[in-house]
C-alpha cells in the first residue's frame, strides 16, 4: 500500500481556500494538526476564526475532498476547532500588517486598487444592476473584486448578488460574504428583514468609513462603490475617504436624464476626482426583426460624455451602451447577474465589453515610492 507523505498531504491542504478570506488555509495558519496512520486514515484539525463560522461545512467538504485525492489515503476525518484570542490577533496582524493596524487600505499611497464610485443623477437608471454586473464580469476574468453598497437608504446589492449570508466578525475585523468571486458588504446585511435605515449625514459617513476600515477585502484589483443617486452626503464622504476614487456615471438616453446625471459627474470639479467614463443604460430595445426601438430617446450618453469632458478638462469617454433586456431584470430578481448567463444576451455582451475596457486600465505606479535608493 502506498503511504501518503506529509508533503503530499500539506500540498493538498494548500489547495483548500478559506471561502471568506480567499486564501489557502495553510497560509492563514488554520491547520492545527495533521496526522496519517499506516492504514491511510488521515485526521486534520482546522481552526475556525469564530465558533459560529457560517461556512464551516464548506471548509470541511473542501478539506475532505482535497485530502481524499492524495494517493494512499483511505479515509479522512476533519475536526473543527476555534482559534484562541492570541491566534486571532496573529491572523489579523498577518492580514492587516504589523500591529494589525486599522485604516483605509485603498486610500494609502501604495494602493494599486482601482476604485470606481458608480454614480447617477437620479434613481431608477439601473446603477446598481450595472455595478454588480461589471464587478461580476471582472471577477470572471480572474480579477480580485469587491463591492461596497454605499446606498445605505436604498441598498439592493445583496439581493442582486443572491447573498443571504451575514458577514463574519472577528473582533473588530469584518469578513465580507463572497458571491461569484466578488466580496460584498452592505448595510442590508445588518438589518432585519426589509427594515428601512433612517440615518442622517454623520451616521452615513460613519457607516461608509467603517465599511472601508473594518471590512477586510484583501488586495483587490478593483473596488466598486454603489453610490446613492445625486450629490449628497455619501458622494462627499467618498471624496474625503477615497480621494483617488474615479467616478463612473450611469445615465439613460433621454436629454432630461443626461442633464441630471451631469451634476453627479461635475462634482469631480469640486472634489478633485477623475471621471472614468459614462455608461448609458436602457439605450434601446432590440426588436424581433433586428431593428431597435429607442423608448427613452437617444444620444444622452454621448452628450453627457461631451459635457463632462468640457467641465472637467479631460477626456471622459462613453464606455458603452446597454440595451433593455428582460434577462437583465430576471437576473436581478433571481440574484444571478446576467453576465454569467450561458448564452450571452446583447446586454450581457455590452456589460462584458465595458468591463473589458475597465480591466485594461492599468493599476498605475505613477507618483508611488518604489523604495529604490541611489548609490
Short mmCIF file of C-alpha atoms in Angstrom, two decimals:
data_model
loop_
_atom_site.label_atom_id
_atom_site.label_comp_id
_atom_site.label_asym_id
_atom_site.label_seq_id
_atom_site.Cartn_x
_atom_site.Cartn_y
_atom_site.Cartn_z
CA UNK A 1 0.00 0.00 0.00
CA UNK A 2 1.19 3.50 -0.83
CA UNK A 3 1.54 5.61 2.31
CA UNK A 4 0.59 9.27 1.90
CA UNK A 5 3.53 11.55 2.67
CA UNK A 6 3.28 14.61 4.86
CA UNK A 7 4.41 16.72 1.90
CA UNK A 8 1.58 15.40 -0.28
CA UNK A 9 -1.00 15.97 2.43
CA UNK A 10 0.23 19.52 3.08
CA UNK A 11 0.18 20.23 -0.64
CA UNK A 12 -3.42 19.01 -0.81
CA UNK A 13 -4.48 21.24 2.07
CA UNK A 14 -2.77 24.19 0.37
CA UNK A 15 -5.47 23.93 -2.31
CA UNK A 16 -8.23 24.47 0.26
CA UNK A 17 -9.21 28.14 0.10
CA UNK A 18 -10.91 29.85 3.02
CA UNK A 19 -14.25 30.93 1.46
CA UNK A 20 -14.22 34.32 3.20
CA UNK A 21 -10.55 35.31 3.21
CA UNK A 22 -9.93 33.71 -0.21
CA UNK A 23 -6.51 32.44 0.76
CA UNK A 24 -5.21 28.89 1.45
CA UNK A 25 -5.95 27.66 4.97
CA UNK A 26 -2.31 26.56 5.27
CA UNK A 27 -1.16 30.12 4.59
CA UNK A 28 -3.56 31.51 7.21
CA UNK A 29 -2.34 29.23 9.98
CA UNK A 30 -5.69 27.45 10.15
CA UNK A 31 -4.23 23.91 10.11
CA UNK A 32 -3.72 22.99 13.75
CA UNK A 33 -2.62 19.39 13.25
CA UNK A 34 -2.36 16.78 10.50
CA UNK A 35 -1.74 13.08 11.03
CA UNK A 36 -1.99 9.89 8.98
CA UNK A 37 -1.74 6.27 10.11
CA UNK A 38 -0.33 3.26 8.27
CA UNK A 39 -3.81 2.28 7.01
CA UNK A 40 -4.23 5.60 5.17
CA UNK A 41 -6.61 7.23 7.64
CA UNK A 42 -5.99 10.99 7.79
CA UNK A 43 -7.05 13.26 10.60
CA UNK A 44 -6.80 17.02 10.24
CA UNK A 45 -7.70 19.69 12.77
CA UNK A 46 -8.75 23.04 11.27
CA UNK A 47 -9.01 26.27 13.26
CA UNK A 48 -12.04 28.46 12.53
CA UNK A 49 -11.92 32.18 13.20
CA UNK A 50 -15.12 32.05 15.27
CA UNK A 51 -17.29 29.28 16.71
CA UNK A 52 -20.30 30.14 14.55
CA UNK A 53 -18.42 30.33 11.25
CA UNK A 54 -21.21 30.20 8.63
CA UNK A 55 -19.07 28.34 6.11
CA UNK A 56 -17.75 25.60 8.39
CA UNK A 57 -19.41 22.91 6.24
CA UNK A 58 -17.73 24.29 3.11
CA UNK A 59 -14.31 24.11 4.75
CA UNK A 60 -15.00 20.55 5.94
CA UNK A 61 -16.13 19.41 2.49
CA UNK A 62 -13.23 21.10 0.67
CA UNK A 63 -10.61 19.68 3.06
CA UNK A 64 -12.13 16.19 2.82
CA UNK A 65 -12.18 16.33 -0.97
CA UNK A 66 -8.61 17.60 -1.22
CA UNK A 67 -7.14 15.01 1.14
CA UNK A 68 -9.16 12.15 -0.35
CA UNK A 69 -7.43 12.76 -3.67
CA UNK A 70 -3.99 12.01 -2.26
CA UNK A 71 -2.58 8.61 -3.17
CA UNK A 72 -2.68 6.22 -0.23
CA UNK A 73 -5.49 7.99 1.65
CA UNK A 74 -8.36 5.65 2.57
CA UNK A 75 -10.32 7.89 4.93
CA UNK A 76 -10.45 11.50 6.10
CA UNK A 77 -11.68 12.96 9.37
CA UNK A 78 -11.88 16.73 9.72
CA UNK A 79 -12.06 18.19 13.20
CA UNK A 80 -13.07 21.84 13.56
CA UNK A 81 -11.73 23.91 16.42
CA UNK A 82 -11.84 27.64 17.19
CA UNK A 83 -8.87 29.99 17.26
CA UNK A 84 -7.74 31.38 20.58
CA UNK A 85 -7.67 35.13 21.03
CA UNK A 86 -3.89 35.09 20.53
CA UNK A 87 -4.29 33.17 17.26
CA UNK A 88 -6.94 35.62 16.05
CA UNK A 89 -4.65 38.54 16.86
CA UNK A 90 -1.87 36.86 14.90
CA UNK A 91 -4.22 36.34 11.95
CA UNK A 92 -5.34 39.97 11.99
CA UNK A 93 -1.72 41.12 12.08
CA UNK A 94 -0.93 38.84 9.15
CA UNK A 95 -3.83 40.25 7.13
CA UNK A 96 -3.59 43.90 8.08
CA UNK A 97 0.15 44.21 8.55
CA UNK A 98 2.33 44.93 11.59
CA UNK A 99 0.25 45.66 14.67
CA UNK A 100 -2.96 44.71 12.85
CA UNK A 101 -3.49 48.43 12.37
CA UNK A 102 -6.80 49.72 11.12
CA UNK A 103 -7.16 52.22 8.33
CA UNK A 104 -8.50 52.52 4.80
CA UNK A 105 -6.07 50.46 2.70
CA UNK A 106 -7.44 51.80 -0.60
CA UNK A 107 -6.58 55.37 0.42
CA UNK A 108 -2.93 54.62 1.16
CA UNK A 109 -0.31 55.95 -1.29
CA UNK A 110 0.89 52.43 -2.15
CA UNK A 111 -2.55 51.03 -3.02
CA UNK A 112 -2.86 49.71 -6.57
CA UNK A 113 -6.61 49.06 -6.33
CA UNK A 114 -8.71 50.88 -8.91
CA UNK A 115 -11.65 52.37 -7.03
CA UNK A 116 -14.78 53.17 -9.02
CA UNK A 117 -17.59 55.21 -7.47
CA UNK A 118 -20.67 54.38 -9.56
CA UNK A 119 -22.92 57.43 -9.54
CA UNK A 120 -26.12 58.67 -11.14
CA UNK A 121 -28.05 61.89 -11.13
CA UNK A 122 -31.31 60.22 -10.17
CA UNK A 123 -32.63 56.82 -9.16
CA UNK A 124 -34.12 54.24 -11.47
CA UNK A 125 -31.41 54.26 -14.14
CA UNK A 126 -30.10 50.79 -13.25
CA UNK A 127 -26.95 51.94 -11.46
CA UNK A 128 -26.88 49.02 -9.01
CA UNK A 129 -27.51 46.45 -11.75
CA UNK A 130 -24.65 47.93 -13.76
CA UNK A 131 -22.39 47.83 -10.69
CA UNK A 132 -22.95 44.16 -9.82
CA UNK A 133 -22.67 43.02 -13.43
CA UNK A 134 -19.43 44.91 -14.04
CA UNK A 135 -17.94 43.58 -10.80
CA UNK A 136 -19.02 40.01 -11.61
CA UNK A 137 -17.69 40.25 -15.17
CA UNK A 138 -14.29 41.41 -13.90
CA UNK A 139 -14.20 38.62 -11.31
CA UNK A 140 -14.99 36.11 -14.07
CA UNK A 141 -11.85 37.35 -15.84
CA UNK A 142 -9.80 36.39 -12.80
CA UNK A 143 -9.54 39.81 -11.17
CA UNK A 144 -9.96 40.31 -7.42
CA UNK A 145 -13.04 42.48 -6.99
CA UNK A 146 -15.10 43.96 -4.17
CA UNK A 147 -18.31 45.97 -3.85
CA UNK A 148 -19.30 48.42 -1.14
CA UNK A 149 -23.04 49.03 -1.25
CA UNK A 150 -22.84 52.68 -0.25
CA UNK A 151 -26.51 53.35 -0.96
CA UNK A 152 -27.42 53.00 2.71
CA UNK A 153 -31.04 54.11 2.33
CA UNK A 154 -31.69 52.17 -0.88
CA UNK A 155 -29.41 49.14 -0.51
CA UNK A 156 -30.01 46.46 -3.15
CA UNK A 157 -26.67 44.81 -3.91
CA UNK A 158 -27.12 41.72 -1.65
CA UNK A 159 -30.37 40.79 -3.39
CA UNK A 160 -28.90 41.43 -6.84
CA UNK A 161 -25.99 39.11 -5.96
CA UNK A 162 -28.16 36.47 -4.28
CA UNK A 163 -26.42 36.96 -0.92
CA UNK A 164 -28.29 35.92 2.22
CA UNK A 165 -25.24 35.16 4.37
CA UNK A 166 -24.28 37.55 7.17
CA UNK A 167 -20.69 38.86 7.39
CA UNK A 168 -18.38 37.11 9.84
CA UNK A 169 -16.97 39.34 12.57
CA UNK A 170 -13.55 38.54 14.03
CA UNK A 171 -13.20 41.02 16.88
CA UNK A 172 -13.04 44.41 15.12
CA UNK A 173 -12.49 42.89 11.67
CA UNK A 174 -15.42 42.05 9.39
CA UNK A 175 -15.13 39.36 6.71
CA UNK A 176 -17.49 40.11 3.81
CA UNK A 177 -19.60 37.44 2.10
CA UNK A 178 -18.41 36.33 -1.34
CA UNK A 179 -20.67 35.73 -4.35
CA UNK A 180 -19.45 34.83 -7.84
CA UNK A 181 -15.90 35.67 -6.73
CA UNK A 182 -16.88 39.18 -5.56
CA UNK A 183 -16.54 40.30 -1.94
CA UNK A 184 -19.58 42.34 -0.92
CA UNK A 185 -20.55 44.48 2.08
CA UNK A 186 -23.86 46.28 2.57
CA UNK A 187 -25.86 47.76 5.42
CA UNK A 188 -28.59 45.41 4.24
CA UNK A 189 -26.60 42.56 5.78
CA UNK A 190 -27.03 44.08 9.23
CA UNK A 191 -30.74 44.95 9.29
CA UNK A 192 -33.63 42.62 9.96
CA UNK A 193 -35.89 41.83 7.04
CA UNK A 194 -36.67 44.84 4.87
CA UNK A 195 -36.42 47.44 7.63
CA UNK A 196 -35.62 50.99 6.48
CA UNK A 197 -32.41 52.73 7.57
CA UNK A 198 -33.35 56.24 8.74
CA UNK A 199 -29.95 57.88 9.21
CA UNK A 200 -28.68 61.40 8.73
CA UNK A 201 -25.35 62.65 7.36
CA UNK A 202 -22.92 61.91 10.23
CA UNK A 203 -24.19 58.34 10.62
CA UNK A 204 -23.97 57.76 6.86
CA UNK A 205 -20.36 58.94 6.86
CA UNK A 206 -19.53 56.71 9.82
CA UNK A 207 -21.12 53.67 8.19
CA UNK A 208 -19.12 54.17 5.00
CA UNK A 209 -15.92 54.76 6.97
CA UNK A 210 -16.48 51.56 8.94
CA UNK A 211 -17.07 49.57 5.77
CA UNK A 212 -13.76 50.81 4.36
CA UNK A 213 -11.85 50.45 7.62
CA UNK A 214 -13.15 47.35 9.39
CA UNK A 215 -14.09 45.15 6.43
CA UNK A 216 -11.18 43.01 5.24
CA UNK A 217 -11.23 42.89 1.44
CA UNK A 218 -7.61 41.90 0.96
CA UNK A 219 -5.64 43.01 -2.08
CA UNK A 220 -8.18 43.94 -4.74
CA UNK A 221 -7.70 44.82 -8.37
CA UNK A 222 -10.95 46.78 -8.39
CA UNK A 223 -13.37 48.09 -5.78
CA UNK A 224 -16.82 49.34 -6.80
CA UNK A 225 -18.87 51.66 -4.62
CA UNK A 226 -22.56 51.71 -5.48
CA UNK A 227 -23.46 55.29 -4.53
CA UNK A 228 -26.92 56.67 -3.85
CA UNK A 229 -28.23 58.93 -6.61
CA UNK A 230 -27.37 62.60 -6.51
CA UNK A 231 -24.56 64.55 -4.91
CA UNK A 232 -25.38 64.26 -1.21
CA UNK A 233 -23.57 63.13 1.91
CA UNK A 234 -22.21 59.82 0.65
CA UNK A 235 -20.72 61.31 -2.52
CA UNK A 236 -18.92 63.91 -0.41
CA UNK A 237 -17.76 61.26 2.09
CA UNK A 238 -16.35 59.10 -0.72
CA UNK A 239 -14.34 62.08 -1.97
CA UNK A 240 -12.96 62.62 1.55
CA UNK A 241 -12.25 58.98 2.42
CA UNK A 242 -11.14 57.82 -1.04
CA UNK A 243 -9.80 60.87 -2.89
CA UNK A 244 -8.35 58.65 -5.64
CA UNK A 245 -11.73 57.09 -6.44
CA UNK A 246 -12.81 57.58 -10.05
CA UNK A 247 -16.41 58.31 -10.93
CA UNK A 248 -18.45 56.16 -13.32
CA UNK A 249 -21.65 57.99 -14.28
CA UNK A 250 -24.69 55.93 -15.28
CA UNK A 251 -27.45 57.60 -17.26
CA UNK A 252 -30.30 56.77 -19.59
CA UNK A 253 -30.55 58.13 -23.17
CA UNK A 254 -33.08 60.93 -22.72
CA UNK A 255 -31.86 64.50 -22.52
CA UNK A 256 -33.56 65.14 -19.16
CA UNK A 257 -31.69 62.24 -17.55
CA UNK A 258 -28.38 63.41 -19.01
CA UNK A 259 -28.95 66.90 -17.58
CA UNK A 260 -29.41 65.47 -14.08
CA UNK A 261 -26.53 62.99 -14.43
CA UNK A 262 -24.20 65.82 -15.41
CA UNK A 263 -24.37 67.09 -11.83
CA UNK A 264 -23.22 63.71 -10.50
CA UNK A 265 -20.15 63.90 -12.73
CA UNK A 266 -19.23 67.55 -12.38
CA UNK A 267 -18.91 67.10 -8.61
CA UNK A 268 -15.42 65.94 -9.60
CA UNK A 269 -14.51 69.56 -10.31
CA UNK A 270 -15.11 70.32 -6.63
CA UNK A 271 -13.56 67.18 -5.16
CA UNK A 272 -10.57 66.83 -7.47
CA UNK A 273 -11.58 63.34 -8.56
CA UNK A 274 -11.37 61.89 -12.05
CA UNK A 275 -14.38 60.85 -14.13
CA UNK A 276 -13.56 57.43 -15.59
CA UNK A 277 -16.42 57.45 -18.05
CA UNK A 278 -20.13 57.41 -18.83
CA UNK A 279 -22.31 54.32 -19.17
CA UNK A 280 -25.64 54.64 -20.97
CA UNK A 281 -28.22 52.13 -19.73
CA UNK A 282 -31.61 51.23 -21.26
CA UNK A 283 -30.30 52.56 -24.57
CA UNK A 284 -32.74 50.73 -26.84
CA UNK A 285 -34.91 47.65 -27.22
CA UNK A 286 -33.89 45.10 -29.83
CA UNK A 287 -36.87 44.09 -31.97
CA UNK A 288 -37.51 40.60 -33.41
CA UNK A 289 -36.81 41.90 -36.92
CA UNK A 290 -33.37 43.17 -35.87
CA UNK A 291 -34.42 46.80 -35.58
CA UNK A 292 -34.19 48.99 -32.49
CA UNK A 293 -36.87 50.82 -30.59
CA UNK A 294 -35.46 53.80 -28.67
CA UNK A 295 -38.02 54.01 -25.90
CA UNK A 296 -36.16 56.70 -23.98
CA UNK A 297 -34.77 58.69 -26.88
CA UNK A 298 -31.15 58.58 -27.94
CA UNK A 299 -27.81 60.31 -27.62
CA UNK A 300 -27.96 61.17 -23.93
CA UNK A 301 -24.83 59.22 -23.04
CA UNK A 302 -22.73 60.77 -25.79
CA UNK A 303 -23.95 64.26 -24.92
CA UNK A 304 -23.19 63.69 -21.25
CA UNK A 305 -19.67 62.43 -22.01
CA UNK A 306 -19.04 65.52 -24.14
CA UNK A 307 -20.32 67.89 -21.45
CA UNK A 308 -18.32 66.22 -18.70
CA UNK A 309 -15.16 66.31 -20.84
CA UNK A 310 -15.58 70.07 -21.16
CA UNK A 311 -16.42 70.51 -17.47
CA UNK A 312 -13.50 68.52 -16.02
CA UNK A 313 -10.97 69.46 -18.67
CA UNK A 314 -10.07 65.90 -19.69
CA UNK A 315 -11.47 63.21 -21.94
CA UNK A 316 -14.48 61.43 -20.46
CA UNK A 317 -15.35 58.51 -22.73
CA UNK A 318 -18.72 56.91 -23.34
CA UNK A 319 -17.75 53.42 -22.18
CA UNK A 320 -20.76 51.67 -23.62
CA UNK A 321 -24.50 51.47 -24.26
CA UNK A 322 -26.54 48.75 -22.58
CA UNK A 323 -29.84 47.79 -24.25
CA UNK A 324 -33.04 46.95 -22.43
CA UNK A 325 -33.05 43.23 -21.68
CA UNK A 326 -35.61 41.14 -19.84
CA UNK A 327 -32.87 38.71 -18.78
CA UNK A 328 -31.04 41.57 -17.08
CA UNK A 329 -34.13 42.17 -14.96
CA UNK A 330 -34.67 38.47 -14.36
CA UNK A 331 -31.05 38.08 -13.28
CA UNK A 332 -31.51 40.85 -10.75
CA UNK A 333 -34.65 39.23 -9.36
CA UNK A 334 -33.00 35.81 -9.09
CA UNK A 335 -29.71 37.08 -7.71
CA UNK A 336 -27.63 35.87 -10.66
CA UNK A 337 -26.03 38.66 -12.77
CA UNK A 338 -26.83 38.43 -16.47
CA UNK A 339 -23.11 38.43 -17.40
CA UNK A 340 -22.99 34.85 -16.10
CA UNK A 341 -25.69 33.61 -18.49
CA UNK A 342 -24.69 30.60 -20.58
CA UNK A 343 -25.99 32.29 -23.72
CA UNK A 344 -24.93 35.96 -23.59
CA UNK A 345 -27.61 38.47 -24.49
CA UNK A 346 -27.00 41.89 -26.06
CA UNK A 347 -27.00 43.50 -22.60
CA UNK A 348 -24.54 40.92 -21.23
CA UNK A 349 -22.25 41.47 -24.20
CA UNK A 350 -22.33 45.25 -23.68
CA UNK A 351 -21.54 44.82 -19.98
CA UNK A 352 -18.66 42.46 -20.74
CA UNK A 353 -17.29 44.99 -23.24
CA UNK A 354 -17.41 47.78 -20.64
CA UNK A 355 -15.79 45.52 -18.03
CA UNK A 356 -13.09 44.70 -20.58
CA UNK A 357 -12.33 48.38 -21.03
CA UNK A 358 -12.06 48.85 -17.28
CA UNK A 359 -9.88 45.72 -16.94
CA UNK A 360 -7.34 47.02 -19.44
CA UNK A 361 -6.82 50.22 -17.46
CA UNK A 362 -3.55 49.51 -15.59
CA UNK A 363 -3.10 49.79 -11.85
CA UNK A 364 -0.68 52.69 -12.19
CA UNK A 365 2.56 53.25 -10.30
CA UNK A 366 2.78 56.97 -11.09
CA UNK A 367 3.73 59.02 -8.05
CA UNK A 368 4.33 55.99 -5.84
CA UNK A 369 7.58 55.46 -3.94
CA UNK A 370 9.42 52.37 -5.17
CA UNK A 371 11.84 52.14 -2.25
CA UNK A 372 14.88 52.47 -4.50
CA UNK A 373 17.83 54.40 -3.14
CA UNK A 374 20.61 55.83 -5.38
CA UNK A 375 24.14 54.51 -4.75
#
